[in-house]
Amino acid sequence: MARLGCKCGAEMSNTMAPSKNNLNVYYICEAKEAIQNNPNIKLWDFYTGWDEINNCKDSFQKREEVEYWYCTECKRLYEVQAVSCGKILKTYEPCENKDIIMPDILCLDELIFLWDVEMDELLSKNDKMTLAEYLTQTTFPKYYISKDKKTIYVVDNVGCVRFYKQVL
């Protein structure tokens, strides 16, 4: 149970589940590696970071422990260090600059945003859904991050692009 205050003054919380403020962010390459290691890995196991079948309840993720928070008021995204009382590592704000052109997709890393609310809804319908099944669904929006990790591009189903820029 945690709370995080946003720069806009809103309070984000994960005390109610599913939380509209919590999300998990993965690189598509992490998802593909998880599927390569276990083609039948459940979406839930990937979402929570555990592959209970193959690793005897051992975490398969090799990443720093961070949490991701989304402010529903101002649309900021926060990357927060999970182990040190919620130190904010990165903040991304929506960018209104319409002059920015999205670079070639090959210059970007694709991300998967798994929203707490979305996972609750999906898994209530099919708790046995595999990660591979989830990835075969055409879902929008699509998320990409620049190689320098400072810009997130969000592409909707009609090709409109929104930007999030990292702020200090």
Coordinates of C-alpha atoms in Angstrom, one line a residue:
M1 CA 0.0 0.0 0.0
A2 CA 1.5 3.3 -1.1
R3 CA 0.8 6.8 -2.0
L4 CA 2.7 9.3 -4.2
G5 CA 2.1 13.0 -4.5
C6 CA 2.2 14.4 -8.0
K7 CA 3.7 17.7 -8.9
C8 CA 0.2 18.9 -9.9
G9 CA -1.0 18.3 -6.4
A10 CA -3.0 15.2 -7.0
E11 CA -2.4 12.2 -4.8
M12 CA -1.8 8.8 -6.5
S13 CA -2.5 5.6 -4.6
N14 CA -2.5 1.9 -4.9
T15 CA -4.5 1.3 -1.8
M16 CA -7.6 0.3 -3.9
A17 CA -7.1 -2.5 -6.4
P18 CA -7.0 -2.4 -9.2
S19 CA -5.3 1.0 -9.1
K20 CA -5.8 3.5 -11.9
N21 CA -2.4 5.0 -10.9
N22 CA -0.2 1.8 -11.1
L23 CA 1.2 0.3 -14.3
N24 CA 4.1 -2.0 -15.2
V25 CA 6.4 -1.1 -18.0
Y26 CA 8.4 -3.7 -20.0
Y27 CA 10.6 -3.6 -23.1
I28 CA 9.2 -5.9 -25.8
C29 CA 12.6 -7.7 -25.8
E30 CA 11.9 -8.7 -22.2
A31 CA 8.6 -10.2 -23.2
K32 CA 10.1 -12.1 -26.1
E33 CA 12.9 -13.4 -23.8
A34 CA 10.3 -14.6 -21.3
I35 CA 8.4 -16.4 -24.0
Q36 CA 11.6 -17.9 -25.3
N37 CA 12.4 -19.2 -21.9
N38 CA 8.9 -20.5 -21.3
P39 CA 6.5 -20.4 -24.3
N40 CA 3.5 -21.0 -22.0
I41 CA 4.3 -18.3 -19.5
K42 CA 1.0 -16.8 -18.2
L43 CA 0.4 -13.1 -18.6
W44 CA -0.1 -12.9 -14.8
D45 CA 3.3 -14.5 -14.1
F46 CA 5.0 -12.0 -16.5
Y47 CA 3.0 -9.1 -15.0
T48 CA 4.0 -9.9 -11.5
G49 CA 7.6 -10.8 -12.5
W50 CA 7.4 -14.5 -11.5
D51 CA 7.6 -17.6 -13.6
E52 CA 6.3 -20.1 -11.0
I53 CA 6.4 -23.1 -13.4
N54 CA 10.0 -23.0 -14.6
N55 CA 11.8 -21.2 -11.8
C56 CA 10.3 -22.6 -8.6
K57 CA 8.8 -19.2 -7.7
D58 CA 12.1 -17.5 -8.6
S59 CA 11.9 -14.1 -10.2
F60 CA 12.9 -14.1 -13.9
Q61 CA 13.3 -10.4 -14.2
K62 CA 16.8 -9.0 -14.2
R63 CA 16.0 -5.4 -13.5
E64 CA 16.2 -2.8 -10.8
E65 CA 13.2 -2.7 -8.6
V66 CA 11.1 0.2 -9.8
E67 CA 7.4 1.1 -9.8
Y68 CA 5.6 3.1 -12.4
W69 CA 2.9 5.6 -11.5
Y70 CA 0.5 7.5 -13.7
C71 CA -1.3 10.7 -12.6
T72 CA -4.8 10.7 -14.0
E73 CA -5.1 14.5 -13.4
C74 CA -2.1 15.9 -15.4
K75 CA -1.0 12.7 -17.2
R76 CA 2.5 12.6 -15.8
L77 CA 4.4 9.3 -15.7
Y78 CA 6.7 8.6 -12.8
E79 CA 9.5 6.0 -12.4
V80 CA 10.0 5.4 -8.7
Q81 CA 12.6 3.4 -6.9
A82 CA 10.7 0.7 -5.0
V83 CA 13.2 0.0 -2.2
S84 CA 14.1 3.5 -1.0
C85 CA 10.9 5.1 0.3
G86 CA 9.7 6.0 -3.2
K87 CA 12.5 8.2 -4.5
I88 CA 11.4 9.5 -7.9
L89 CA 14.0 8.5 -10.6
K90 CA 12.3 9.9 -13.7
T91 CA 9.3 12.0 -14.5
Y92 CA 7.7 12.2 -17.9
E93 CA 5.3 15.0 -18.8
P94 CA 3.0 15.2 -21.8
C95 CA 4.5 17.4 -24.5
E96 CA 2.3 19.9 -26.4
N97 CA 5.0 20.7 -29.0
K98 CA 3.4 19.7 -32.3
D99 CA 6.7 20.3 -34.2
I100 CA 8.4 17.2 -32.9
I101 CA 8.5 14.4 -35.6
M102 CA 8.5 10.8 -34.4
P103 CA 11.7 9.1 -35.5
D104 CA 11.8 5.9 -37.5
I105 CA 10.4 3.0 -35.4
L106 CA 13.8 1.2 -35.9
C107 CA 15.4 4.0 -33.8
L108 CA 13.1 3.3 -30.9
D109 CA 12.6 0.5 -28.3
E110 CA 9.0 -0.8 -28.1
L111 CA 7.4 -0.8 -24.6
I112 CA 4.5 -2.7 -23.2
F113 CA 2.4 -0.8 -20.7
L114 CA 0.4 -3.1 -18.5
W115 CA -2.1 -1.0 -16.6
D116 CA -3.3 -2.4 -13.3
V117 CA -7.0 -1.8 -14.3
E118 CA -6.5 -3.4 -17.7
M119 CA -4.8 -6.5 -16.2
D120 CA -7.7 -6.9 -13.7
E121 CA -10.3 -6.7 -16.5
L122 CA -8.3 -9.0 -18.9
L123 CA -7.5 -11.7 -16.4
S124 CA -11.0 -11.7 -14.9
K125 CA -12.2 -12.9 -18.4
N126 CA -9.3 -15.3 -18.9
D127 CA -7.0 -16.0 -16.0
K128 CA -5.0 -18.5 -18.0
M129 CA -4.1 -16.1 -20.8
T130 CA -0.5 -16.5 -21.8
L131 CA 1.9 -13.7 -22.6
A132 CA 2.2 -14.9 -26.2
E133 CA -1.6 -14.7 -26.6
Y134 CA -1.7 -11.2 -25.2
L135 CA 1.1 -10.0 -27.6
T136 CA -0.8 -11.4 -30.6
Q137 CA -3.7 -9.1 -29.9
T138 CA -3.6 -5.9 -31.8
T139 CA -3.7 -3.4 -29.0
F140 CA -3.5 0.4 -29.1
P141 CA -2.0 2.6 -28.1
K142 CA 1.5 1.4 -28.9
Y143 CA 4.4 2.8 -26.8
Y144 CA 8.0 3.5 -27.8
I145 CA 10.9 5.0 -26.0
S146 CA 14.0 6.8 -27.5
K147 CA 17.4 5.1 -27.1
D148 CA 18.4 7.9 -24.7
K149 CA 15.3 7.1 -22.5
K150 CA 14.2 10.7 -22.6
T151 CA 11.1 10.6 -24.9
I152 CA 8.1 8.3 -24.9
Y153 CA 6.0 8.2 -28.0
V154 CA 2.4 7.0 -27.9
V155 CA 0.7 6.0 -31.1
D156 CA -3.0 5.5 -31.2
N157 CA -5.0 3.3 -33.6
V158 CA -5.4 6.1 -36.3
G159 CA -1.7 7.0 -36.2
C160 CA -1.9 10.1 -34.0
V161 CA 1.3 10.5 -32.0
R162 CA 1.6 12.0 -28.5
F163 CA 4.9 12.6 -26.7
Y164 CA 6.1 12.4 -23.2
K165 CA 9.4 14.2 -22.4
Q166 CA 11.5 13.4 -19.4
V167 CA 11.8 16.4 -17.1
L168 CA 14.4 16.9 -14.3

